[in-house]
Coordinates of C-alpha atoms in Angstrom, one line a residue:
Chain A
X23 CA 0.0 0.0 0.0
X24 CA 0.8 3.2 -1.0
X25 CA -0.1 5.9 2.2
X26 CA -0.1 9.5 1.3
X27 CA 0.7 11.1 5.1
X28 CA -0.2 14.7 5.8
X29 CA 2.0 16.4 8.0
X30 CA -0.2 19.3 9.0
X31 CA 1.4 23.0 9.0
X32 CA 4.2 23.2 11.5
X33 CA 6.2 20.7 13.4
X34 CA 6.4 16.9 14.1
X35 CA 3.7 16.5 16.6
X36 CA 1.0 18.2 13.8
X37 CA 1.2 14.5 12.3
X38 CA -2.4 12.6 13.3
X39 CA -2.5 9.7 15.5
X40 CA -3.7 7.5 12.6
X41 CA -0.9 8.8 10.1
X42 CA 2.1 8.2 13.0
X43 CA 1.0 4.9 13.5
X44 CA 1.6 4.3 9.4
X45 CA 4.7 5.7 9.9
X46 CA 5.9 3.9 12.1
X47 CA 5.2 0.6 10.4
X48 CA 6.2 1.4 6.9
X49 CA 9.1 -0.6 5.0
X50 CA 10.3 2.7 3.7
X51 CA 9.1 6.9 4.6
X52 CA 10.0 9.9 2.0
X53 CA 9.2 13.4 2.9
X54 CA 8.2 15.5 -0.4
X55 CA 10.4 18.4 0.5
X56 CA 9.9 20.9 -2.7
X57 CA 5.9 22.3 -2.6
X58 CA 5.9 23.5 1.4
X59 CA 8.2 23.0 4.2
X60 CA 7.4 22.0 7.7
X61 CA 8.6 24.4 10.3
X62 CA 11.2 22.0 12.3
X63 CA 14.4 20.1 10.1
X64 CA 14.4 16.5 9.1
X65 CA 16.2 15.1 12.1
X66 CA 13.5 16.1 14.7
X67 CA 11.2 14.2 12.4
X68 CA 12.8 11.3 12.4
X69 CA 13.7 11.3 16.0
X70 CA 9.8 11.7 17.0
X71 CA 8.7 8.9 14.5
X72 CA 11.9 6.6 15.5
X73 CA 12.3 6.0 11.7
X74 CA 14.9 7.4 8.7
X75 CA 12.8 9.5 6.7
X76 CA 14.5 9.8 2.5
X77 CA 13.7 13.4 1.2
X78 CA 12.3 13.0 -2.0
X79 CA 12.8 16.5 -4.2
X80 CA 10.8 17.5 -7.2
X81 CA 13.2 15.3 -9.6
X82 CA 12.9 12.5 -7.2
X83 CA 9.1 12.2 -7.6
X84 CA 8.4 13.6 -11.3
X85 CA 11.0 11.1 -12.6
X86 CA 11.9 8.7 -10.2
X87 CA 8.9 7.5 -8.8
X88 CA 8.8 3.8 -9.8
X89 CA 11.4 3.8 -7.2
X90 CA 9.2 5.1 -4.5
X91 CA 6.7 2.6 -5.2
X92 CA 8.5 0.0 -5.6
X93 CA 7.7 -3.4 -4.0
X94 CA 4.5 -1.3 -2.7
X95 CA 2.5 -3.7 -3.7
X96 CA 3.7 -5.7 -1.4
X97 CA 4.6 -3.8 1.4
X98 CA 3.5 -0.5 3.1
X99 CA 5.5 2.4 1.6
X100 CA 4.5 6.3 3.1
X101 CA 5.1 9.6 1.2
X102 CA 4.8 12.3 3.9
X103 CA 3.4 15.6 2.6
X104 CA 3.5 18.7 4.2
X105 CA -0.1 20.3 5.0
X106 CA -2.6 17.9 3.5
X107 CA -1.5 15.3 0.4
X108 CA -4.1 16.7 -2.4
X109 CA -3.0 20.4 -2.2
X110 CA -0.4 19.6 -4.7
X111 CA -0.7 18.0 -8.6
X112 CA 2.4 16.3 -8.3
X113 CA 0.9 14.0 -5.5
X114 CA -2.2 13.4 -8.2
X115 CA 1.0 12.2 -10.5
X116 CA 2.1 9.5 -7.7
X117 CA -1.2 8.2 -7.4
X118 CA -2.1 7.6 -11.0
X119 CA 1.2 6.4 -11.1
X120 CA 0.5 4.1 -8.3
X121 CA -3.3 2.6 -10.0
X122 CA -1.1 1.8 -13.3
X123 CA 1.1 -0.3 -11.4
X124 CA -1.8 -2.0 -9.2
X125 CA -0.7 -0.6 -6.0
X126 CA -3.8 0.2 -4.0
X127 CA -3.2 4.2 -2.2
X128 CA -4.3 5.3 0.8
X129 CA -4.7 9.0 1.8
X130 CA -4.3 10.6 5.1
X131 CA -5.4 13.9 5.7
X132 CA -4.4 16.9 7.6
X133 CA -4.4 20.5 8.1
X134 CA -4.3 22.4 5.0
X135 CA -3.6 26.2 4.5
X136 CA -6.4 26.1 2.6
X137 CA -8.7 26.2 6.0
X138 CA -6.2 27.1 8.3
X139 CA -6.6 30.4 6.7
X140 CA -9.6 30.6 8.8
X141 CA -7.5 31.4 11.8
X142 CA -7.7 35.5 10.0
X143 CA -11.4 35.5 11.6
X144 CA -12.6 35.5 7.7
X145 CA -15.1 33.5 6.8
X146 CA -13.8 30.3 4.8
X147 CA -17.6 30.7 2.6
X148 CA -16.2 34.1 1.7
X149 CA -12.9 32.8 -0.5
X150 CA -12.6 32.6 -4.1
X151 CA -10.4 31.0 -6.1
X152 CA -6.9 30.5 -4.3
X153 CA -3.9 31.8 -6.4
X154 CA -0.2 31.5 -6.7
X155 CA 2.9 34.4 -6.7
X156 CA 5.7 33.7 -8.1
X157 CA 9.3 35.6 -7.4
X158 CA 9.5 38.4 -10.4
X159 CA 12.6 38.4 -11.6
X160 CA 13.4 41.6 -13.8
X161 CA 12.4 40.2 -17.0
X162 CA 9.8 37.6 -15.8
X163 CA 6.6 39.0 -14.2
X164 CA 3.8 36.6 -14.5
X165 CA 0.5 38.1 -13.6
X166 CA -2.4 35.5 -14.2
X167 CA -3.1 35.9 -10.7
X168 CA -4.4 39.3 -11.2
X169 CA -7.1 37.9 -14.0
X170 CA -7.5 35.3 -10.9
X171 CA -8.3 38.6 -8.3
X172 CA -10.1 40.1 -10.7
X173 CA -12.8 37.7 -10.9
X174 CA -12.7 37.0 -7.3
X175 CA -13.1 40.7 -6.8
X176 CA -15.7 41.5 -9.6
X177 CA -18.2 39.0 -7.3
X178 CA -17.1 40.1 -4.0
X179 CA -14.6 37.2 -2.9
X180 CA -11.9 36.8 -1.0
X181 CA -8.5 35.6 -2.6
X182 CA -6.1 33.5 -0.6
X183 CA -2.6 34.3 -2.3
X184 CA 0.2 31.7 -1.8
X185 CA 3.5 32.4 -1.7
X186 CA 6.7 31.3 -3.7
X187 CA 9.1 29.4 -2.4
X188 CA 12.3 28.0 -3.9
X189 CA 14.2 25.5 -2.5
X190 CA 17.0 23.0 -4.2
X191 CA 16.8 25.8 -7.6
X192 CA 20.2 26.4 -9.4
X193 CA 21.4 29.1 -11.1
X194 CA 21.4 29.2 -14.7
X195 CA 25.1 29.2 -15.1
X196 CA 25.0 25.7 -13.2
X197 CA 22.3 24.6 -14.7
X198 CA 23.8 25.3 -18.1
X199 CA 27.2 23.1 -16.6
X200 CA 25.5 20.4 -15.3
X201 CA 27.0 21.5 -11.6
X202 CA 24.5 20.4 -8.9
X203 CA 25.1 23.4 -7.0
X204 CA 21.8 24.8 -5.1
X205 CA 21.4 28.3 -4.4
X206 CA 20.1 28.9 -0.6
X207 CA 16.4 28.3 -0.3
X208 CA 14.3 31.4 -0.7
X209 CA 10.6 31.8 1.1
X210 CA 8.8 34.7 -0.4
X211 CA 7.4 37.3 2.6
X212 CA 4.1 39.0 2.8
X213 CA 5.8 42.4 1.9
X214 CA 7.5 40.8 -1.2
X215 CA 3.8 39.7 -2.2
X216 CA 2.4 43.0 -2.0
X217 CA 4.8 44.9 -3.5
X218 CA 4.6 42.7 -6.8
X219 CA 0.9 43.3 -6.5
X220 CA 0.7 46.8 -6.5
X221 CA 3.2 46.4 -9.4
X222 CA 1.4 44.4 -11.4
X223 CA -2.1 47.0 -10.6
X224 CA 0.6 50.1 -11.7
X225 CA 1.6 48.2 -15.1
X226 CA -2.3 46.7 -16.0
X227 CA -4.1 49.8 -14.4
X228 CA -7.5 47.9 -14.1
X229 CA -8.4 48.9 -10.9
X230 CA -8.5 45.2 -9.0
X231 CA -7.0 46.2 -6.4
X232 CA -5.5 49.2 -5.0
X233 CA -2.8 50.8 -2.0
X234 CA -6.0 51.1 0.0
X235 CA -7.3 47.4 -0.7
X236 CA -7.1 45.6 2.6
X237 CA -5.3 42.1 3.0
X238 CA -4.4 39.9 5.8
X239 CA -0.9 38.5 6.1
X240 CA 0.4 35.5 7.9
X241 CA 3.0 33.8 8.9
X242 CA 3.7 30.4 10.3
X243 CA -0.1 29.3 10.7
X244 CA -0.7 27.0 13.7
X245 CA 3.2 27.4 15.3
X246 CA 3.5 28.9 18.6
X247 CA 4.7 31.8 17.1
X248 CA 2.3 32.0 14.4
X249 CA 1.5 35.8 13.3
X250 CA -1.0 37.9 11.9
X251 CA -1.1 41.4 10.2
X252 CA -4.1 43.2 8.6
X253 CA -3.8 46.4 6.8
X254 CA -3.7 48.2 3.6
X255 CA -1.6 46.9 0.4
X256 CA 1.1 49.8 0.9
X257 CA 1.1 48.9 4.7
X258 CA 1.8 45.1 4.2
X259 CA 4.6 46.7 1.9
X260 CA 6.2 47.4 5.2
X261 CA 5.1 44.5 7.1
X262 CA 7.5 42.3 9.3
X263 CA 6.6 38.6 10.0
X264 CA 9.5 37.0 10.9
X265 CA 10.4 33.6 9.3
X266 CA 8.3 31.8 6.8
X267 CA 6.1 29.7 6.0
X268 CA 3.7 33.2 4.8
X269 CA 0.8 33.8 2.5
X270 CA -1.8 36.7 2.4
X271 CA -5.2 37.4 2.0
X272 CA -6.9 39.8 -0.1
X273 CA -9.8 41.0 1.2
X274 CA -13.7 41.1 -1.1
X275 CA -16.0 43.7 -0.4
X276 CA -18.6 41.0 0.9
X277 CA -17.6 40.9 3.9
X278 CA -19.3 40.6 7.6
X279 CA -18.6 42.6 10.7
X280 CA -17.3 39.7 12.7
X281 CA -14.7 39.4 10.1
X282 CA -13.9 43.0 10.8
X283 CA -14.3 42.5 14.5
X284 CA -12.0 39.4 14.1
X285 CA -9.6 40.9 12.2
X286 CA -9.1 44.2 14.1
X287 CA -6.5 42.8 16.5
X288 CA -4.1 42.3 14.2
X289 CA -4.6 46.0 12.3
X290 CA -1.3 47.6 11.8
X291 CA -2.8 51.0 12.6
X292 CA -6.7 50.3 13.6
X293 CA -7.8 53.7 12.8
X294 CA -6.7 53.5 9.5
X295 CA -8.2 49.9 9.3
X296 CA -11.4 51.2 10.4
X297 CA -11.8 54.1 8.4
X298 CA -11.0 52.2 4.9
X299 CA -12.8 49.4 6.5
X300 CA -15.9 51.5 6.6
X301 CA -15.5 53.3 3.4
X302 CA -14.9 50.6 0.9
X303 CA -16.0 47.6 2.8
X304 CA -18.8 47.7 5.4
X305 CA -22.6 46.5 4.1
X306 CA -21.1 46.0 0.5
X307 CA -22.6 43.0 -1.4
Chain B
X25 CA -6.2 29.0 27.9
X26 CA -9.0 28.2 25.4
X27 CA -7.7 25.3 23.2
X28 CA -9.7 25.0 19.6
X29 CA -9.2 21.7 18.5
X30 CA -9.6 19.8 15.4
X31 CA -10.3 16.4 15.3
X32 CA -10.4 15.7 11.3
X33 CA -12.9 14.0 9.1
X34 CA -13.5 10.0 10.2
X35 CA -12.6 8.6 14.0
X36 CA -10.3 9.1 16.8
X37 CA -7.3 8.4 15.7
X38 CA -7.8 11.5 13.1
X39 CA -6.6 13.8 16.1
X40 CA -3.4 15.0 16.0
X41 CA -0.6 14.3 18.2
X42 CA -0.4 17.7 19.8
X43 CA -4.1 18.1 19.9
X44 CA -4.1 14.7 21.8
X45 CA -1.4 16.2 24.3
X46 CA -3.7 18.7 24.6
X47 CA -7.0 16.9 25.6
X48 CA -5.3 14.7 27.7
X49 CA -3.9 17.2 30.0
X50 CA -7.2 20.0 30.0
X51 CA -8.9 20.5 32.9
X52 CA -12.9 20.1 31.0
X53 CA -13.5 18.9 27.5
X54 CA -15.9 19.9 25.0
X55 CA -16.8 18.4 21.8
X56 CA -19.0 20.8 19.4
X57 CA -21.6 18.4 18.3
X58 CA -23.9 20.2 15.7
X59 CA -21.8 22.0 12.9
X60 CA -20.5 18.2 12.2
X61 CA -20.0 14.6 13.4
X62 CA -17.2 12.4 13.1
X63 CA -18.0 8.5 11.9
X64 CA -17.6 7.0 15.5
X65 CA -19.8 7.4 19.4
X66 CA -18.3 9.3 21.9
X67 CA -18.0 6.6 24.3
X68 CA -15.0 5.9 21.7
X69 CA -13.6 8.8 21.7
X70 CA -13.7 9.5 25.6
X71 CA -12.1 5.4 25.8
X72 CA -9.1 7.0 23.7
X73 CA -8.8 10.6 24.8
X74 CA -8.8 8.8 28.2
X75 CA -11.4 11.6 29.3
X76 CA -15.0 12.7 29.9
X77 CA -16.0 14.3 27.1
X78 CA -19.3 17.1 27.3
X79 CA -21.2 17.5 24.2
X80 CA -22.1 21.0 23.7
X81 CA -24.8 21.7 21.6
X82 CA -25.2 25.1 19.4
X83 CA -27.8 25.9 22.4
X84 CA -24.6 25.7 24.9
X85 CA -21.9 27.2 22.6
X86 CA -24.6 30.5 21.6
X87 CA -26.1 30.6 24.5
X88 CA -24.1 29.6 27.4
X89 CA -20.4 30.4 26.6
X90 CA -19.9 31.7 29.7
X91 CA -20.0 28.2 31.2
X92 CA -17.7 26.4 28.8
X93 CA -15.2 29.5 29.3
X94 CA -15.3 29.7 32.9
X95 CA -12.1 30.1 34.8
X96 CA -10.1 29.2 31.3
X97 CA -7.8 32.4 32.2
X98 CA -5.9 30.0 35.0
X99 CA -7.0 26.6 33.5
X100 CA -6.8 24.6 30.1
X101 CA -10.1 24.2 28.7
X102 CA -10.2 21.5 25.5
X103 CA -13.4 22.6 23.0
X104 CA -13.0 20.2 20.3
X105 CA -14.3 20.7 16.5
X106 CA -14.9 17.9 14.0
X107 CA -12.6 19.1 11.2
X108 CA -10.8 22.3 11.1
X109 CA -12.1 24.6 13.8
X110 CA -12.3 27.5 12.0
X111 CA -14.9 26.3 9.1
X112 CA -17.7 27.5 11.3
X113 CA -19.1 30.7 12.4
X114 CA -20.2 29.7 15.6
X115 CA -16.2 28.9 16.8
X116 CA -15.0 32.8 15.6
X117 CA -17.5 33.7 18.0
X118 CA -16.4 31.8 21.2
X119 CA -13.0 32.9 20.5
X120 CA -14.1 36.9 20.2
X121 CA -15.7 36.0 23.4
X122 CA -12.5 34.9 25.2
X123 CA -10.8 37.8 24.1
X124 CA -13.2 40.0 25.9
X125 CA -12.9 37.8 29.0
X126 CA -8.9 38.4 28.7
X127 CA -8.6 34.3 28.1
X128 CA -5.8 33.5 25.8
X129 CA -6.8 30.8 22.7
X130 CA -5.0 28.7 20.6
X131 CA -6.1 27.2 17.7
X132 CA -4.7 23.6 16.6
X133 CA -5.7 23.2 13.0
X134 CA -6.7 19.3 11.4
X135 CA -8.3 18.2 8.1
X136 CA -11.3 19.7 6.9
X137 CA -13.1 18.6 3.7
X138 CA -12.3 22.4 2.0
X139 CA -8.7 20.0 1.3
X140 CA -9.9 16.9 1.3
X141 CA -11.9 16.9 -1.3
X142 CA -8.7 17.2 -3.1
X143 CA -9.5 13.0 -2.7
X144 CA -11.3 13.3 -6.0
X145 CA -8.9 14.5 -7.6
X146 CA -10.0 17.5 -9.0
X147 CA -7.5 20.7 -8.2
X148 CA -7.9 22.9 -5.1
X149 CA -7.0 25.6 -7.2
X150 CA -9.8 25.6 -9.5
X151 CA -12.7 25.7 -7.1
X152 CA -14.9 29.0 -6.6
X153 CA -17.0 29.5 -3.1
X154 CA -18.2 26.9 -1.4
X155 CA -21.7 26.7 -0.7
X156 CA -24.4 25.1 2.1
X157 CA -27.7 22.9 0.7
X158 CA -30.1 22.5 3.1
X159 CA -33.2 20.2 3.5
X160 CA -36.0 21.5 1.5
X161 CA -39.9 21.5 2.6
X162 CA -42.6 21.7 1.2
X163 CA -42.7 26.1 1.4
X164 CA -39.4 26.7 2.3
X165 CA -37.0 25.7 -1.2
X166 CA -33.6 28.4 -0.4
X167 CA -32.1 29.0 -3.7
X168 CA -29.7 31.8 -2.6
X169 CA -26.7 28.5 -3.8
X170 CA -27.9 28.4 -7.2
X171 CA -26.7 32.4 -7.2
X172 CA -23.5 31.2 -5.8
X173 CA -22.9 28.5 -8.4
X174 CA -23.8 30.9 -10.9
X175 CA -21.0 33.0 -9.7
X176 CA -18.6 30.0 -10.0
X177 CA -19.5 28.4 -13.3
X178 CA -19.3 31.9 -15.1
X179 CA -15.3 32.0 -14.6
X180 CA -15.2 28.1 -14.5
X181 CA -14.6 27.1 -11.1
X182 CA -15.5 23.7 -9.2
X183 CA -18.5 24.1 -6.6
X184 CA -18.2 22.2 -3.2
X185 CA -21.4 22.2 -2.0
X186 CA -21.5 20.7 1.9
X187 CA -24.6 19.2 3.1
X188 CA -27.6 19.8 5.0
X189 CA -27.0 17.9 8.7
X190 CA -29.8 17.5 11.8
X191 CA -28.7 16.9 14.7
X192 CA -31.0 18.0 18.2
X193 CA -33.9 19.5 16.0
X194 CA -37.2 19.4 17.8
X195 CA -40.8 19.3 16.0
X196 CA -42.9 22.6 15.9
X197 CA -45.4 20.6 17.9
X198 CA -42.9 19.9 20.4
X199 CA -41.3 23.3 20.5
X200 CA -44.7 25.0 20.6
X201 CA -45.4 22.9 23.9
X202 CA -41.8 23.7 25.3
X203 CA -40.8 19.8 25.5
X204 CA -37.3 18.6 24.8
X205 CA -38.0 16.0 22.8
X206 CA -36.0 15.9 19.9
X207 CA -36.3 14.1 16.3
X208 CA -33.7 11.6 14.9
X209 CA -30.8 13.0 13.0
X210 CA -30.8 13.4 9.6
X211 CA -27.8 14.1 7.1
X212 CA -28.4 15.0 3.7
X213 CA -27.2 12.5 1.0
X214 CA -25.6 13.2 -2.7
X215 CA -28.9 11.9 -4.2
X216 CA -31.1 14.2 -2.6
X217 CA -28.9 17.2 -3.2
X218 CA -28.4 16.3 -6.7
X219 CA -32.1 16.4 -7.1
X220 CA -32.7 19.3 -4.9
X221 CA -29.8 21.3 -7.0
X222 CA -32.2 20.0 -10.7
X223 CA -35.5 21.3 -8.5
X224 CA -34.4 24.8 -8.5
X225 CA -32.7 24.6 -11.9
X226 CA -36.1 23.9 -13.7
X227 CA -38.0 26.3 -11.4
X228 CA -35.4 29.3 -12.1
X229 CA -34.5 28.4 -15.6
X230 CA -31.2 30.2 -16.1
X231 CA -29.3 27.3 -17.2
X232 CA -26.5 27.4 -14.3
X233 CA -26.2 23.6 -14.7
X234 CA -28.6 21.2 -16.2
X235 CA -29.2 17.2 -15.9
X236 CA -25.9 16.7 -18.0
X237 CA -23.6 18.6 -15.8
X238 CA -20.9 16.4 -14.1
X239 CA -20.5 16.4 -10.1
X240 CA -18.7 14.2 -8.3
X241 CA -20.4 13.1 -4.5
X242 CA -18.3 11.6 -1.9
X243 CA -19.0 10.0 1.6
X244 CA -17.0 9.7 4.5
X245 CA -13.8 11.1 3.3
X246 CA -10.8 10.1 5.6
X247 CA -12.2 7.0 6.7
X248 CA -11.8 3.2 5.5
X249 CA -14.8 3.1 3.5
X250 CA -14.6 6.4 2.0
X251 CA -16.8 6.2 -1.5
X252 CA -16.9 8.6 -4.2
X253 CA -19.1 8.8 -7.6
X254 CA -18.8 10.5 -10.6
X255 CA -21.4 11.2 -13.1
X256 CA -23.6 13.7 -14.2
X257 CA -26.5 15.2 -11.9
X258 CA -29.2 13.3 -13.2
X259 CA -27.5 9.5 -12.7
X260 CA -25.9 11.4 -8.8
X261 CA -29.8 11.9 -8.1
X262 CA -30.0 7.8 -8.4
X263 CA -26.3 7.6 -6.6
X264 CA -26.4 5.3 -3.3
X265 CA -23.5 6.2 -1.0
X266 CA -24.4 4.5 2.0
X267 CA -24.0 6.4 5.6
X268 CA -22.8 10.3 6.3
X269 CA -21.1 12.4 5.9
X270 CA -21.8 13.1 2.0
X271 CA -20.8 16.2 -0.2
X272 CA -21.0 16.8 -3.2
X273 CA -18.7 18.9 -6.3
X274 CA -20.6 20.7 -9.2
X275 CA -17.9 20.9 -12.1
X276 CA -17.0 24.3 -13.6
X277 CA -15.7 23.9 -17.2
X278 CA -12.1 24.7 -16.4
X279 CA -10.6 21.5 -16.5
X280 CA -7.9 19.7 -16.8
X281 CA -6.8 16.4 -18.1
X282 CA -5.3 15.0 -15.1
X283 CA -8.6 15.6 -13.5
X284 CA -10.4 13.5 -15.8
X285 CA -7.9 10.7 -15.5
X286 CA -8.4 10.8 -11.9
X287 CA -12.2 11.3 -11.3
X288 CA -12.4 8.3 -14.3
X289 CA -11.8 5.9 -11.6
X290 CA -15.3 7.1 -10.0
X291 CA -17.5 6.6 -12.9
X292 CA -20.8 5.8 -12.8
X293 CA -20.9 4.8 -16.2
X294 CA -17.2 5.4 -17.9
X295 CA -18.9 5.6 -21.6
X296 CA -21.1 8.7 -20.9
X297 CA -18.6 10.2 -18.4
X298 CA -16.2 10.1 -21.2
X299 CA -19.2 11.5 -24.0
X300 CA -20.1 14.7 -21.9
X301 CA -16.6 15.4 -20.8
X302 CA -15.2 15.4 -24.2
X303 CA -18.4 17.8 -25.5
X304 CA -19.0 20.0 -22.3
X305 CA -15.3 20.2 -20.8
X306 CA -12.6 19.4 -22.7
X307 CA -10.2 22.1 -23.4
X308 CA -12.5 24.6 -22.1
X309 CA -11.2 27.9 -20.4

């Protein structure tokens, strides 16, 4: 049997009872370790689950996963994934993968960004489409994700943004000679994210979004030291969250007043909140 | 402190470890027993928990807060959520009513079927709002989802559409005469949703969906006997899932292959499945 573990958000003891337990059986564990990170390194996983965990990287699982399943038709192989296993196409990959080969899957869920998000006060009912930002680079600025917004927006939705990150990525000079050299793993911030979107709305000038839209950041969901900020666009510009894992929110104008009431104790500057809050926001449908 | 904590989607052992810690070590524990249900008693749970368990009903969590709360600024109180506890209105408002009792919360996130439903394998990102069917009578039909679908399948988004539960309701005879009797739960199933959604499609007549449109229900996601169907609304009205929890995933016509592939698995009848995806969703943007 193939098991596909979630991990939850962000250390070893967000694993469920039920998905430990498979753990601790298994012939053989690999952690995916490219789509999300967990918040604690490798070795404190594998000294709470009293196994060796193999990291399996992007190559690893596009290319290589006949190895990963090997023999799991026999015996009981577990692919840890951070968050919950379905949040990610690649783990769709495995399992079709897996059904060609005759090797029955199992999935094991867990927390998932997805409703963790809830922890802003907003209401999960509320959220549109979720959508993906990328690191610009100065020639390479993808902006699907304000088409995305935009039709979030245009029907009064919240958008959940997720944020880049790179890990295991080589330049393109070591790409080009074949040097397995990694640069150092980069984790984009809620700042970063909001300075590319007010890019993006100064270049397209459609009026999704602007410096007075309000947005949530976070920052480590469910860790001790998880953190939340809510303000404009241009003040998330400014924002400090610490260390990643990070993603934002950008609010709809259907909204509800215990979302506001929610939200107001994280407000950078709470009369400012209040005032656009009230302008833009309040009894909008 | 005021401990939020999810228990997932099927049985005990869906908790996680530090949630476990958690209940294990509280001084009182709650279990919120209205928004959801998990697939086992609570005699089970409070066996493994090791603990009394109180049930606390939206009555006690609305009404009588105060109680649950009480002395949780010096003590650990445990109020535990099936799934995520954030996916309900009702748990926002506990925690906004800690804060103004100066009682510290923490929130320890778990699976909730906003990810889960990833288990069909249709992708997170391409679903729109999620909306709520509830159980129709004979003068009271609430079609305010079919405006929410609509919303969706305009910019070609997925639909999860969660399901009507009873739990604790009481007869108008019996709550005219004041007695606390109450009627036997009842949990909506993908059949009578299905047929429900078609009931206000030929009464409203705007041609959101229609008998053709593919939806994919699901029961009892998580646990051993999970069971999902694929088809299109008309042969999901005839679907037979056997017990709750059910849901249920209206198609928007942004597709992909790899969903298809996936979702093939679940067919109803593969030949037709096949027929209406190639003419109603194939390559579609």
């Amino acid at each position: 049997m193939l098991y596909l573990v979630g991990l939850g958000l962000a250390d070893e003891t967000d694993i469920t009872v039920k998905g430990l337990e498979i753990v601790r059986k298994a012939e053989r564990v690999y952690l995916e370790a490219y789509t999300s990170i967990l918040l604690v390194d490798k070795d404190k996983l594998e000294a709470f689950y009293g196994r060796d965990v193999s990291m399996a990287d992007r190559e690893a699982v596009e290319s290589f996963s006949d190895g990963i399943l090997a023999g799991a038709d026999k015996v009981d192989v577990a692919f840890l994934v951070v968050g919950d296993p379905f949040c990610a196409t690649t783990h769709t990959d495995l399992v079709l993968r897996a059904r060609t080969l005759n090797i029955p899957t199992k999935t094991i869920p867990n927390a998932s960004i997805l409703s963790a998000i809830g922890a802003t006060g907003l209401q999960l009912y509320n959220f549109g489409q979720t959508v993906s930002m990328v690191f610009f680079t100065d020639t390479w600025k993808p902006s699907s994700f304000y088409d995305r917004i935009a039709e979030n927006r245009r029907i009064g939705l919240h958008t959940l943004v997720l944020l880049d990150i790179k890990v295991k990525e080589q330049s393109l000079e070591n790409l080009a000679r074949g040097r397995r050299v990694f640069e150092p793993p980069r984790y984009m911030t809620v700042a970063q994210c909001a300075r590319q979107m007010l890019e993006i709305e100064s270049s397209r000038r459609e009026g999704v979004y602007g410096q007075d839209s309000l947005a949530v950041g976070v920052a480590r969901i469910g860790a001790g030291d998880q953190k939340l900020v809510a303000g404009t666009l241009t003040q998330l510009c400014e924002a400090d969250l610490g260390p990643p894992l990070q993603s934002l929110v950008l609010l709809g104008r259907r909204t509800h007043d215990l979302e506001r009431e929610f939200m107001a104790e994280f407000a950078v500057d709470l009369q400012v909140f209040n005032e656009v809050w009230a302008r833009d926001y309040e009894g909008k449908q």
